[in-house]
Tab-separated table of C-alpha atoms and ligand atoms in Angstrom:
chain	number	residue	atom	x	y	z
A	819	MET	CA	-0.374	0.236	0.139
A	820	PRO	CA	1.432	3.779	-0.846
A	821	PRO	CA	2.230	6.010	1.767
A	822	PRO	CA	0.157	8.801	2.918
A	823	SER	CA	0.500	11.329	0.202
A	824	THR	CA	-1.589	14.652	-1.171
A	825	SER	CA	-3.686	12.854	-3.458
A	826	ALA	CA	-4.586	10.460	-0.926
A	827	PRO	CA	-8.451	10.637	-1.037
A	828	ASP	CA	-10.226	13.410	1.665
A	829	VAL	CA	-12.265	11.857	3.845
A	830	SER	CA	-14.799	14.947	4.280
A	831	ARG	CA	-14.348	15.896	0.465
A	832	LYS	CA	-18.327	15.873	0.353
A	833	ALA	CA	-18.354	17.556	3.810
A	834	ARG	CA	-18.093	20.770	2.439
A	835	GLN	CA	-20.830	20.746	-0.146
A	836	ALA	CA	-22.911	19.233	2.041
A	837	ASN	CA	-25.925	20.128	5.398
A	838	PHE	CA	-23.820	19.193	8.189
A	839	ARG	CA	-20.982	20.458	9.469
A	840	PHE	CA	-18.199	18.799	12.182
A	841	ARG	CA	-18.319	20.066	15.890
A	842	CYS	CA	-15.687	18.968	18.710
A	843	ILE	CA	-17.186	17.385	21.537
A	844	ALA	CA	-14.727	19.356	23.597
A	845	CYS	CA	-13.815	22.504	22.484
A	846	GLY	CA	-16.925	22.791	20.261
A	847	ASP	CA	-14.719	23.863	16.983
A	848	LEU	CA	-17.102	24.129	14.043
A	849	SER	CA	-14.312	22.207	10.645
A	850	ASP	CA	-16.268	21.198	6.916
A	851	CYS	CA	-13.677	18.478	6.976
A	852	ALA	CA	-12.003	15.963	9.111
A	853	SER	CA	-8.763	13.930	9.139
A	854	GLN	CA	-8.171	10.612	8.075
A	855	ASP	CA	-8.627	9.570	12.464
A	856	PHE	CA	-11.595	11.501	12.710
A	857	ARG	CA	-10.043	13.650	15.751
A	858	CYS	CA	-10.449	17.392	16.762
A	859	ALA	CA	-7.458	19.253	14.531
A	860	ARG	CA	-6.929	21.888	18.155
A	861	CYS	CA	-7.632	19.438	20.661
A	862	GLY	CA	-7.695	16.042	19.259
A	863	ASP	CA	-11.343	14.865	20.827
A	864	LEU	CA	-14.108	13.307	18.470
A	865	LEU	CA	-15.847	15.033	16.559
A	866	GLU	CA	-20.248	14.396	15.431
A	867	ILE	CA	-22.130	15.945	12.984
A	868	ILE	CA	-24.219	18.474	13.345
A	869	TYR	CA	-27.004	20.078	11.002
A	870	PRO	CA	-27.054	23.949	11.549
A	871	TYR	CA	-28.768	23.879	8.559
A	872	TRP	CA	-32.222	22.613	9.952
A	873	LYS	CA	-34.102	25.907	10.796
A	874	GLU	CA	-33.301	27.063	7.451
A	875	ALA	CA	-34.571	23.683	5.489
A	876	GLY	CA	-37.814	24.085	8.113
A	877	LEU	CA	-38.622	20.787	9.217
A	878	GLU	CA	-41.396	20.554	10.680
A	879	ALA	CA	-42.050	16.941	12.676
A	880	GLN	CA	-45.558	16.251	11.425
A	881	ASN	CA	-44.586	16.671	7.852
A	882	LEU	CA	-42.021	14.633	8.556
A	883	LYS	CA	-43.625	11.660	10.013
A	884	SER	CA	-46.290	11.849	7.331
A	885	THR	CA	-42.930	11.610	4.495
A	886	TRP	CA	-41.170	8.457	6.340
A	887	ARG	CA	-44.509	6.534	6.723
A	888	GLN	CA	-44.957	6.758	2.746
A	889	ARG	CA	-41.875	6.172	1.955
A	890	ARG	CA	-42.982	2.674	3.475
A	891	LEU	CA	-44.893	1.835	0.375
A	892	SER	CA	-42.125	2.523	-1.989
A	893	GLN	CA	-40.414	0.374	-3.738
A	894	SER	CA	-36.355	1.899	-4.176
A	895	ALA	CA	-33.555	0.882	-2.362
A	896	VAL	CA	-33.490	4.123	-0.190
A	897	ASP	CA	-36.913	3.484	0.574
A	898	LEU	CA	-36.288	0.516	1.400
A	899	SER	CA	-34.001	0.850	3.858
A	900	GLY	CA	-34.619	1.460	7.918
A	901	VAL	CA	-31.646	4.119	7.650
A	902	TRP	CA	-32.144	5.794	5.035
A	903	ARG	CA	-35.468	6.309	5.318
A	904	PHE	CA	-34.908	8.865	7.767
A	905	ARG	CA	-32.517	10.472	5.278
A	906	ASP	CA	-34.077	14.175	6.026
A	907	LEU	CA	-31.756	14.279	9.457
A	908	LEU	CA	-28.280	12.383	7.928
A	909	PRO	CA	-25.546	13.251	6.209
A	910	ALA	CA	-27.043	14.594	2.702
A	911	ILE	CA	-25.953	12.334	-0.369
A	912	ALA	CA	-26.433	13.491	-3.831
A	913	SER	CA	-28.721	10.661	-5.330
A	914	ASP	CA	-29.950	8.026	-3.389
A	915	ASP	CA	-28.235	4.773	-5.563
A	916	GLN	CA	-24.777	6.403	-4.030
A	917	ALA	CA	-25.839	4.934	-0.920
A	918	ILE	CA	-24.861	1.321	-0.551
A	919	THR	CA	-27.919	-0.411	1.223
A	920	LEU	CA	-28.832	-4.247	1.950
A	921	ARG	CA	-31.905	-2.944	2.857
A	922	GLU	CA	-30.523	-2.897	6.779
A	923	GLY	CA	-32.805	-1.455	9.742
A	924	ASN	CA	-36.289	-2.130	9.534
A	925	THR	CA	-35.663	-4.565	13.022
A	926	PRO	CA	-39.354	-5.268	14.850
A	927	LEU	CA	-40.200	-3.873	18.030
A	928	TYR	CA	-41.282	-7.361	20.500
A	929	GLU	CA	-43.646	-7.819	23.530
A	930	LEU	CA	-41.779	-9.441	25.921
A	931	PRO	CA	-44.357	-11.227	28.281
A	932	HIS	CA	-41.926	-13.924	29.776
A	933	CYS	CA	-39.674	-10.892	31.172
A	934	ALA	CA	-41.830	-9.033	31.826
A	935	ARG	CA	-43.489	-11.322	34.749
A	936	ILE	CA	-39.961	-11.452	36.124
A	937	THR	CA	-39.256	-8.247	36.277
A	938	GLY	CA	-42.156	-7.053	37.439
A	939	VAL	CA	-42.484	-5.070	34.086
A	940	PRO	CA	-45.749	-4.593	32.175
A	941	ARG	CA	-44.624	-3.086	29.604
A	942	LEU	CA	-41.711	-4.459	28.211
A	943	PHE	CA	-40.077	-4.807	25.045
A	944	ALA	CA	-37.286	-6.155	22.475
A	945	LYS	CA	-36.316	-3.610	19.895
A	946	HIS	CA	-33.854	-6.406	18.561
A	947	GLN	CA	-31.346	-4.803	16.512
A	948	GLY	CA	-29.567	-8.535	15.314
A	949	LEU	CA	-32.480	-8.685	13.286
A	950	ASN	CA	-30.446	-6.543	10.778
A	951	PRO	CA	-28.125	-7.662	7.577
A	952	THR	CA	-25.333	-9.148	9.177
A	953	GLY	CA	-27.398	-10.110	12.341
A	954	SER	CA	-26.115	-6.662	14.306
A	955	PHE	CA	-26.904	-3.106	15.147
A	956	LYS	CA	-23.902	-2.025	13.278
A	957	ASP	CA	-25.565	-2.304	9.116
A	958	ALA	CA	-27.379	0.561	10.566
A	959	GLY	CA	-24.565	2.771	11.273
A	960	MET	CA	-22.195	0.723	8.456
A	961	THR	CA	-24.440	1.690	5.483
A	962	VAL	CA	-23.938	5.338	5.837
A	963	ALA	CA	-20.215	5.765	7.036
A	964	ALA	CA	-20.042	2.734	3.832
A	965	THR	CA	-21.523	5.488	1.883
A	966	PHE	CA	-19.376	8.543	2.765
A	967	ALA	CA	-16.341	6.378	2.103
A	968	ARG	CA	-17.277	6.124	-1.039
A	969	LEU	CA	-18.280	9.259	-2.135
A	970	ALA	CA	-14.868	10.000	-0.592
A	971	GLY	CA	-13.048	8.008	-2.794
A	972	PHE	CA	-11.732	5.457	-0.650
A	973	ARG	CA	-10.491	2.087	-2.324
A	974	TRP	CA	-10.200	0.311	1.574
A	975	VAL	CA	-11.938	0.729	4.530
A	976	ALA	CA	-11.269	-0.444	7.900
A	977	CYS	CA	-11.708	-1.271	11.713
A	978	ALA	CA	-11.112	-3.033	14.608
A	979	SER	CA	-13.451	-5.023	16.039
A	980	THR	CA	-14.915	-7.787	18.648
A	981	GLY	CA	-16.878	-9.360	15.857
A	982	ASN	CA	-19.648	-7.415	14.362
A	983	THR	CA	-18.633	-4.578	13.135
A	984	SER	CA	-16.393	-6.335	10.877
A	985	ALA	CA	-18.516	-8.005	9.896
A	986	SER	CA	-21.061	-5.765	8.750
A	987	MET	CA	-17.990	-3.918	7.138
A	988	ALA	CA	-16.605	-6.296	5.690
A	989	ALA	CA	-20.203	-6.942	4.065
A	990	TYR	CA	-20.912	-3.407	3.121
A	991	ALA	CA	-17.534	-2.705	1.489
A	992	ALA	CA	-18.613	-5.714	-0.865
A	993	ARG	CA	-21.643	-4.279	-1.517
A	994	GLY	CA	-19.346	-1.119	-2.369
A	995	ASN	CA	-17.478	-2.679	-4.774
A	996	MET	CA	-14.332	-1.201	-1.351
A	997	ARG	CA	-11.769	-3.492	0.268
A	998	SER	CA	-11.675	-4.074	3.800
A	999	LEU	CA	-9.213	-4.989	6.126
A	1000	VAL	CA	-10.224	-6.215	9.627
A	1001	LEU	CA	-8.542	-6.267	12.822
A	1002	VAL	CA	-9.609	-8.974	15.273
A	1003	PRO	CA	-7.972	-9.949	18.853
A	1004	GLU	CA	-6.742	-13.554	18.226
A	1005	GLY	CA	-8.669	-16.211	19.522
A	1006	LYS	CA	-11.150	-13.668	21.371
A	1007	ILE	CA	-13.688	-13.194	18.854
A	1008	SER	CA	-16.672	-15.557	17.320
A	1009	TRP	CA	-16.481	-18.120	14.742
A	1010	SER	CA	-19.140	-17.064	13.608
A	1011	LYS	CA	-18.227	-13.405	13.295
A	1012	LEU	CA	-15.236	-14.219	11.663
A	1013	SER	CA	-16.561	-16.513	9.426
A	1014	GLN	CA	-18.728	-13.765	8.141
A	1015	ALA	CA	-16.013	-11.288	7.389
A	1016	LEU	CA	-14.039	-14.200	5.386
A	1017	ASP	CA	-17.345	-14.426	3.940
A	1018	TYR	CA	-17.535	-11.286	2.362
A	1019	GLY	CA	-13.720	-10.876	1.233
A	1020	ALA	CA	-11.968	-8.701	4.182
A	1021	VAL	CA	-8.631	-9.061	3.954
A	1022	THR	CA	-8.737	-10.461	8.098
A	1023	CYS	CA	-5.454	-9.959	10.592
A	1024	GLN	CA	-6.324	-11.570	14.587
A	1025	LEU	CA	-3.886	-9.906	16.676
A	1026	ARG	CA	-2.550	-11.287	19.025
A	1027	THR	CA	-3.367	-8.499	21.200
A	1028	ASP	CA	-7.244	-7.259	22.891
A	1029	PHE	CA	-9.678	-4.274	21.678
A	1030	ASP	CA	-8.330	-1.972	22.577
A	1031	GLY	CA	-4.441	-3.116	20.936
A	1032	CYS	CA	-6.354	-3.730	17.497
A	1033	LEU	CA	-8.009	0.085	17.721
A	1034	LYS	CA	-5.167	1.984	18.757
A	1035	LEU	CA	-3.115	0.313	16.042
A	1036	LEU	CA	-6.186	0.921	13.547
A	1037	GLN	CA	-5.873	4.466	14.475
A	1038	GLU	CA	-2.386	5.127	13.588
A	1039	LEU	CA	-2.548	2.944	10.595
A	1040	VAL	CA	-5.175	5.650	9.099
A	1041	LEU	CA	-2.763	8.343	9.880
A	1042	ARG	CA	0.033	6.616	7.467
A	1043	ALA	CA	-2.099	5.200	4.677
A	1044	PRO	CA	-5.094	5.588	2.579
A	1045	VAL	CA	-7.401	3.969	4.861
A	1046	TYR	CA	-11.004	4.862	5.708
A	1047	GLN	CA	-11.765	4.110	8.842
A	1048	LEU	CA	-15.132	2.236	9.665
A	1049	ASN	CA	-15.120	2.214	13.739
A	1050	SER	CA	-17.663	4.221	16.029
A	1051	ILE	CA	-15.567	7.162	16.021
A	1052	ASN	CA	-16.315	7.384	12.515
A	1053	PRO	CA	-19.041	10.273	12.871
A	1054	PHE	CA	-21.032	8.819	10.589
A	1055	ARG	CA	-21.752	5.213	11.832
A	1056	LEU	CA	-23.432	7.131	14.930
A	1057	GLU	CA	-25.860	9.145	12.079
A	1058	GLY	CA	-27.019	6.160	10.843
A	1059	GLN	CA	-27.208	4.886	14.362
A	1060	LYS	CA	-29.188	6.685	15.638
A	1061	THR	CA	-31.679	5.724	13.207
A	1062	LEU	CA	-32.857	3.196	15.692
A	1063	ALA	CA	-34.216	6.086	18.014
A	1064	LEU	CA	-36.463	7.355	15.326
A	1065	GLU	CA	-37.902	3.364	13.978
A	1066	LEU	CA	-38.266	2.761	17.400
A	1067	LEU	CA	-40.691	6.192	18.496
A	1068	GLU	CA	-42.397	5.415	15.166
A	1069	GLN	CA	-43.501	1.652	16.360
A	1070	LEU	CA	-44.056	3.392	19.257
A	1071	ASP	CA	-46.320	5.750	17.708
A	1072	TRP	CA	-43.983	8.898	18.346
A	1073	GLN	CA	-45.346	7.771	22.598
A	1074	PRO	CA	-41.343	8.086	24.056
A	1075	PRO	CA	-41.147	4.689	26.228
A	1076	ASP	CA	-39.731	6.427	29.921
A	1077	HIS	CA	-36.346	4.140	29.642
A	1078	ILE	CA	-34.366	3.070	27.069
A	1079	ILE	CA	-31.549	0.206	27.766
A	1080	VAL	CA	-28.602	-1.144	25.674
A	1081	PRO	CA	-25.673	-2.258	26.699
A	1082	GLY	CA	-22.364	-0.331	26.263
A	1083	GLY	CA	-18.907	-1.339	24.481
A	1084	ASN	CA	-17.461	0.777	22.951
A	1085	LEU	CA	-19.957	3.118	23.667
A	1086	GLY	CA	-20.772	3.759	19.867
A	1087	ASN	CA	-24.682	2.804	19.925
A	1088	SER	CA	-25.706	4.800	23.541
A	1089	SER	CA	-23.876	7.626	22.011
A	1090	ALA	CA	-25.615	7.295	18.477
A	1091	ILE	CA	-29.307	6.893	20.558
A	1092	GLY	CA	-28.604	9.763	23.137
A	1093	LYS	CA	-27.815	12.011	20.417
A	1094	ALA	CA	-31.073	11.468	18.589
A	1095	LEU	CA	-32.988	11.679	21.242
A	1096	PRO	CA	-32.354	15.389	21.962
A	1097	GLU	CA	-32.322	15.957	18.339
A	1098	MET	CA	-35.877	14.318	18.089
A	1099	HIS	CA	-37.078	16.645	21.027
A	1100	ALA	CA	-35.980	19.304	19.140
A	1101	LEU	CA	-37.945	19.293	16.088
A	1102	GLY	CA	-41.367	18.226	18.132
A	1103	LEU	CA	-41.090	14.802	16.539
A	1104	ILE	CA	-41.622	13.399	20.856
A	1105	SER	CA	-42.208	15.777	23.767
A	1106	SER	CA	-40.604	14.023	26.573
A	1107	LEU	CA	-36.800	12.549	26.602
A	1108	PRO	CA	-36.857	7.973	28.255
A	1109	LYS	CA	-34.227	7.517	29.873
A	1110	LEU	CA	-31.096	6.237	27.856
A	1111	SER	CA	-29.700	3.546	30.566
A	1112	VAL	CA	-25.973	2.107	29.493
A	1113	ILE	CA	-25.260	-1.466	30.977
A	1114	GLN	CA	-21.992	-3.421	31.044
A	1115	ALA	CA	-20.342	-6.721	32.137
A	1116	GLU	CA	-18.851	-6.178	35.305
A	1117	GLY	CA	-15.518	-7.620	33.053
A	1118	ALA	CA	-15.504	-5.183	31.076
A	1119	ASN	CA	-17.230	-1.898	33.386
A	1120	ALA	CA	-14.957	1.170	32.372
A	1121	LEU	CA	-17.971	3.575	32.490
A	1122	VAL	CA	-19.163	1.938	35.562
A	1123	ARG	CA	-15.793	3.307	37.496
A	1124	THR	CA	-15.272	6.396	34.691
A	1125	LEU	CA	-18.829	7.912	36.700
A	1126	ARG	CA	-18.283	6.156	39.615
A	1127	GLU	CA	-14.439	6.712	40.687
A	1128	ALA	CA	-13.730	10.160	38.358
A	1129	GLY	CA	-17.472	10.945	39.000
A	1130	GLY	CA	-16.943	10.994	34.371
A	1131	LYS	CA	-13.864	13.446	34.516
A	1132	HIS	CA	-11.328	10.617	33.039
A	1133	LEU	CA	-11.376	7.581	31.902
A	1134	VAL	CA	-10.855	4.848	33.978
A	1135	GLY	CA	-9.524	2.222	32.121
A	1136	VAL	CA	-9.888	-1.232	32.956
A	1137	HIS	CA	-8.364	-5.061	31.411
A	1138	ALA	CA	-11.023	-6.778	29.613
A	1139	GLU	CA	-12.808	-9.808	30.935
A	1140	THR	CA	-15.820	-11.130	30.170
A	1141	ARG	CA	-17.971	-13.980	27.882
A	1142	ALA	CA	-19.600	-11.506	26.252
A	1143	THR	CA	-16.864	-11.252	24.063
A	1144	ALA	CA	-18.473	-8.327	22.285
A	1145	ILE	CA	-18.161	-5.835	24.420
A	1146	ARG	CA	-14.758	-6.825	25.616
A	1147	ILE	CA	-13.319	-3.996	26.040
A	1148	GLY	CA	-11.121	-2.214	28.143
A	1149	ASN	CA	-11.220	1.720	27.006
A	1150	PRO	CA	-14.543	2.514	25.654
A	1151	ALA	CA	-12.804	5.335	22.787
A	1152	SER	CA	-16.565	7.356	22.930
A	1153	TRP	CA	-17.037	7.430	27.066
A	1154	LYS	CA	-17.261	11.126	27.231
A	1155	LYS	CA	-20.517	10.555	24.502
A	1156	ALA	CA	-22.224	8.119	26.773
A	1157	ALA	CA	-20.890	10.273	29.573
A	1158	HIS	CA	-22.743	13.158	28.153
A	1159	VAL	CA	-26.012	11.596	26.970
A	1160	LEU	CA	-26.112	10.098	30.837
A	1161	GLN	CA	-26.753	13.019	31.688
A	1162	ALA	CA	-28.884	15.114	29.452
A	1163	THR	CA	-31.173	11.642	29.497
A	1164	GLY	CA	-31.148	11.305	33.263
A	1165	GLY	CA	-30.028	7.748	32.257
A	1166	ALA	CA	-27.831	4.708	34.929
A	1167	CYS	CA	-24.976	3.260	34.300
A	1168	GLU	CA	-24.736	-0.259	36.086
A	1169	GLN	CA	-22.879	-3.319	35.334
A	1170	VAL	CA	-23.649	-7.151	35.771
A	1171	THR	CA	-21.712	-10.311	36.233
A	1172	GLU	CA	-20.747	-13.252	34.179
A	1173	ILE	CA	-24.114	-15.687	36.178
A	1174	GLU	CA	-26.681	-13.176	35.254
A	1175	ILE	CA	-25.546	-12.103	31.683
A	1176	ALA	CA	-26.030	-16.310	31.200
A	1177	GLN	CA	-28.730	-16.580	32.946
A	1178	ALA	CA	-31.202	-13.272	31.039
A	1179	LYS	CA	-29.518	-14.460	27.573
A	1180	ALA	CA	-31.609	-17.715	28.562
A	1181	GLU	CA	-34.416	-16.001	29.522
A	1182	ILE	CA	-35.207	-13.749	26.736
A	1183	GLY	CA	-33.941	-17.258	24.529
A	1184	ALA	CA	-36.818	-19.057	26.091
A	1185	GLU	CA	-39.432	-16.032	24.542
A	1186	GLY	CA	-38.865	-17.690	21.229
A	1187	ILE	CA	-36.353	-14.649	20.690
A	1188	GLY	CA	-33.110	-15.305	21.094
A	1189	CYS	CA	-30.130	-12.521	21.223
A	1190	GLU	CA	-26.233	-12.499	21.512
A	1191	PRO	CA	-24.688	-12.573	25.178
A	1192	ALA	CA	-24.182	-8.820	24.914
A	1193	SER	CA	-27.192	-7.701	24.098
A	1194	ALA	CA	-28.676	-10.026	27.534
A	1195	VAL	CA	-26.919	-7.565	29.316
A	1196	THR	CA	-29.839	-5.255	29.186
A	1197	LEU	CA	-32.431	-7.676	30.674
A	1198	ALA	CA	-29.857	-8.187	33.585
A	1199	GLY	CA	-29.229	-4.801	33.876
A	1200	LEU	CA	-32.993	-4.197	33.928
A	1201	LYS	CA	-33.305	-6.061	36.634
A	1202	LYS	CA	-31.052	-4.154	38.920
A	1203	LEU	CA	-32.201	-0.752	37.851
A	1204	VAL	CA	-35.683	-1.891	39.057
A	1205	GLN	CA	-34.599	-3.476	42.847
A	1206	GLN	CA	-32.538	-0.182	43.430
A	1207	GLY	CA	-36.162	1.969	42.159
A	1208	PHE	CA	-34.487	3.333	39.293
A	1209	VAL	CA	-37.132	1.989	37.338
A	1210	LYS	CA	-41.223	2.641	38.778
A	1211	ARG	CA	-42.867	-1.024	38.031
A	1212	GLU	CA	-45.781	1.106	36.422
A	1213	GLU	CA	-43.255	2.504	33.255
A	1214	SER	CA	-42.310	1.242	30.250
A	1215	VAL	CA	-38.682	-0.112	29.089
A	1216	VAL	CA	-37.206	-0.707	25.753
A	1217	LEU	CA	-34.016	-2.870	26.094
A	1218	VAL	CA	-32.027	-2.487	22.769
A	1219	LEU	CA	-30.952	-6.227	21.654
A	1220	THR	CA	-27.682	-5.551	20.189
A	1221	GLY	CA	-27.275	-9.361	18.280
A	1222	ASN	CA	-28.319	-12.198	16.801
A	1223	LEU	CA	-28.667	-15.181	18.994
A	1224	LEU	CA	-26.703	-17.076	16.218
A	1225	LYS	CA	-23.441	-14.684	16.712
A	1226	ASP	CA	-22.400	-16.814	18.996
A	1227	PRO	CA	-23.428	-20.362	19.276
A	1228	ASP	CA	-20.411	-21.408	21.322
A	1229	PHE	CA	-21.539	-19.712	24.276
A	1230	THR	CA	-25.760	-21.076	23.616
A	1231	MET	CA	-24.385	-24.541	23.904
A	1232	GLU	CA	-21.314	-24.119	26.479
A	1233	PHE	CA	-24.282	-22.866	28.902
A	1234	HIS	CA	-26.966	-25.882	27.526
A	1235	ARG	CA	-24.027	-28.459	28.167
A	1236	GLY	CA	-23.376	-26.291	31.679
A	1237	ASP	CA	-19.817	-25.947	30.782
A	1238	LEU	CA	-20.001	-21.768	30.170
A	1239	PHE	CA	-18.823	-21.818	34.297
A	1240	LYS	CA	-16.761	-25.647	34.776
A	1241	GLY	CA	-14.093	-25.516	36.430
A	1242	GLY	CA	-13.953	-21.358	36.951
A	1243	GLY	CA	-15.051	-19.330	40.279
A	1244	ASP	CA	-18.774	-19.272	39.453
A	1245	GLU	CA	-19.169	-22.996	38.492
A	1246	GLY	CA	-21.476	-23.437	42.161
A	1247	ALA	CA	-23.028	-20.210	41.718
A	1248	SER	CA	-24.188	-21.800	38.088
A	1249	ALA	CA	-25.794	-24.532	39.570
A	1250	ALA	CA	-28.532	-22.368	40.063
A	1251	LEU	CA	-29.239	-22.223	36.286
A	1252	LYS	CA	-30.219	-25.756	35.743
A	1253	PRO	CA	-33.511	-25.575	35.147
A	1254	LEU	CA	-33.050	-22.564	31.857
A	1255	ARG	CA	-30.087	-25.375	30.558
A	1256	HIS	CA	-31.501	-27.195	27.882
A	1257	PRO	CA	-29.082	-29.609	27.139
A	1258	PRO	CA	-28.922	-32.548	23.783
A	1259	ILE	CA	-30.042	-35.493	24.608
A	1260	VAL	CA	-28.023	-38.473	22.905
A	1261	LEU	CA	-30.673	-41.374	21.930
A	1262	ASP	CA	-31.104	-44.962	20.648
A	1263	ALA	CA	-33.324	-44.035	17.188
A	1264	THR	CA	-36.194	-46.388	18.951
A	1265	LEU	CA	-39.778	-45.108	19.682
A	1266	ASP	CA	-39.409	-46.121	22.683
A	1267	ALA	CA	-36.480	-43.890	23.884
A	1268	VAL	CA	-38.042	-40.635	22.491
A	1269	ILE	CA	-41.462	-41.206	24.291
A	1270	ARG	CA	-39.666	-41.738	27.683
A	1271	THR	CA	-37.738	-38.725	26.757
A	1272	LEU	CA	-41.473	-36.407	26.390
A	1273	GLU	CA	-42.468	-38.722	29.269
A	1274	GLN	CA	-39.375	-36.787	31.844
A	1275	ALA	CA	-39.825	-33.981	29.883
A	1276	GLU	CA	-43.319	-33.609	30.834
A	1277	LYS	CA	-42.314	-34.908	34.685
A	1278	GLU	CA	-39.498	-32.152	34.719
A	1279	GLN	CA	-41.753	-29.476	33.553
A	1280	ALA	CA	-44.496	-30.986	35.921
A	1281	GLU	CA	-42.024	-30.159	39.278
A	1282	GLU	CA	-40.907	-26.460	37.868
B	502	F0G	N1	-23.547	-5.272	21.628
B	502	F0G	C1	-23.148	-6.518	20.544
B	502	F0G	C2	-23.825	-7.507	20.259
B	502	F0G	C3	-22.045	-5.448	19.938
B	502	F0G	O1	-21.173	-6.301	18.963
B	502	F0G	C4	-21.193	-4.078	20.887
B	502	F0G	C5	-20.295	-3.642	19.656
B	502	F0G	C6	-21.996	-3.601	21.555
B	502	F0G	C7	-23.481	-4.526	22.179
B	502	F0G	C8	-21.302	-2.611	21.702
B	502	F0G	O2	-21.532	-1.266	21.122
B	502	F0G	O3	-19.581	-0.245	21.403
B	502	F0G	O4	-21.957	1.009	20.839
B	502	F0G	O5	-21.102	0.198	23.293
B	502	F0G	N2	-19.877	-3.883	19.228
B	502	F0G	C9	-17.826	-3.563	18.437
B	502	F0G	C10	-17.514	-4.907	17.930
B	502	F0G	C11	-17.147	-2.919	19.678
B	502	F0G	O6	-16.345	-4.560	16.881
B	502	F0G	O7	-18.592	-5.787	17.108
B	502	F0G	P1	-20.855	0.248	21.449
């Protein structure tokens, strides 16, 4: 790959003619360009995208709602996308065919009656982002950021990932005729996610480090080579992920829930949803702000510690360890944005144990929905927030399920076989999860054996 040169593509070439500007989240510096690491030229902090021309454009809530509803009847690719359907609130593209789309978004909002009984919160819903084209919420951001990568003339896109970002990036790069470079921690991501990146044609590097090490290297790489970085530091990603909130509120007929609960890893998603809510409020699309709460795994609890130990003033990084590998992140890049969101919406930040995650995942599975371990922290966290009185039983709650059950089959198999906690400190405590386990049963191929198994299952259920 050639060294960086003045002819390297410019990440923000198109931005200069566009409907948005970049703003630094720390010093407020405004610019029409961003450098390849998407950091403020003055102070080095993260950038966000703002839309100074919305006022002049005369965006009107009722018109927006009816435009978005009408687009659902259209068969054009951008209208079939649950992201680009809301393009009035996204960075503008000159023509619809510039969008690289896999018809992302359009994810269902499910009621969770079983989990509602468990938590004692009757109005409990799940927004299942795991039903996106590559099986995770990343697609909503990737369609926008990949589109802008191609518009800026890049041939190569790259990311550091715990698996889902890489799967999504590789798919959108392939659709957009770009090459993709994936940096993942060796041995610490699920094979399902890795296999997606391989199939979509990414150059996939398993680095002997953790996610944080991969991200650090990527940040240096993009300053040395003409490679467009697609981690959630890239503010175009967050603009796409913002549409989760728009679609959710549309599904709720624009009646805000009291609480939205998301898992926290690199903290891009919480930042994105937390950006959307005040924007929607300012435009008159919603009349109040839901509280946005972030839940982390106890072994990867940098935001929890940052808020509790440093009052949100500086990042308290951790050495991350959790079986919910998607959120195995010790130095979340967007911690400042997420801390601001919690403050602005009045949300909470909690942590949950490995046992609590495994239990919650099985309980969501028992709804016939299923999700990957990182998504299940939301239900586990909700239980804590109810206990603490932060979530009241009469309030409505939406859990954001970020990834598909099939993303991490090893976790699910080990759980049901009873191997997940074997030999570890949690082995004793995990015995309590036995009623939730449904291990496969190997039998002789006889009718008798199957009937006996049915009878046994009936008996066990009656005893529960
Ligand atoms: N849930 C899943 C399934 C994820 O894959 C991730 C992050 C998160 C939650 C946390 O979201 O980082 O926005 O706070 N996965 C990234 C990746 C880091 O590389 O796939 P976040």
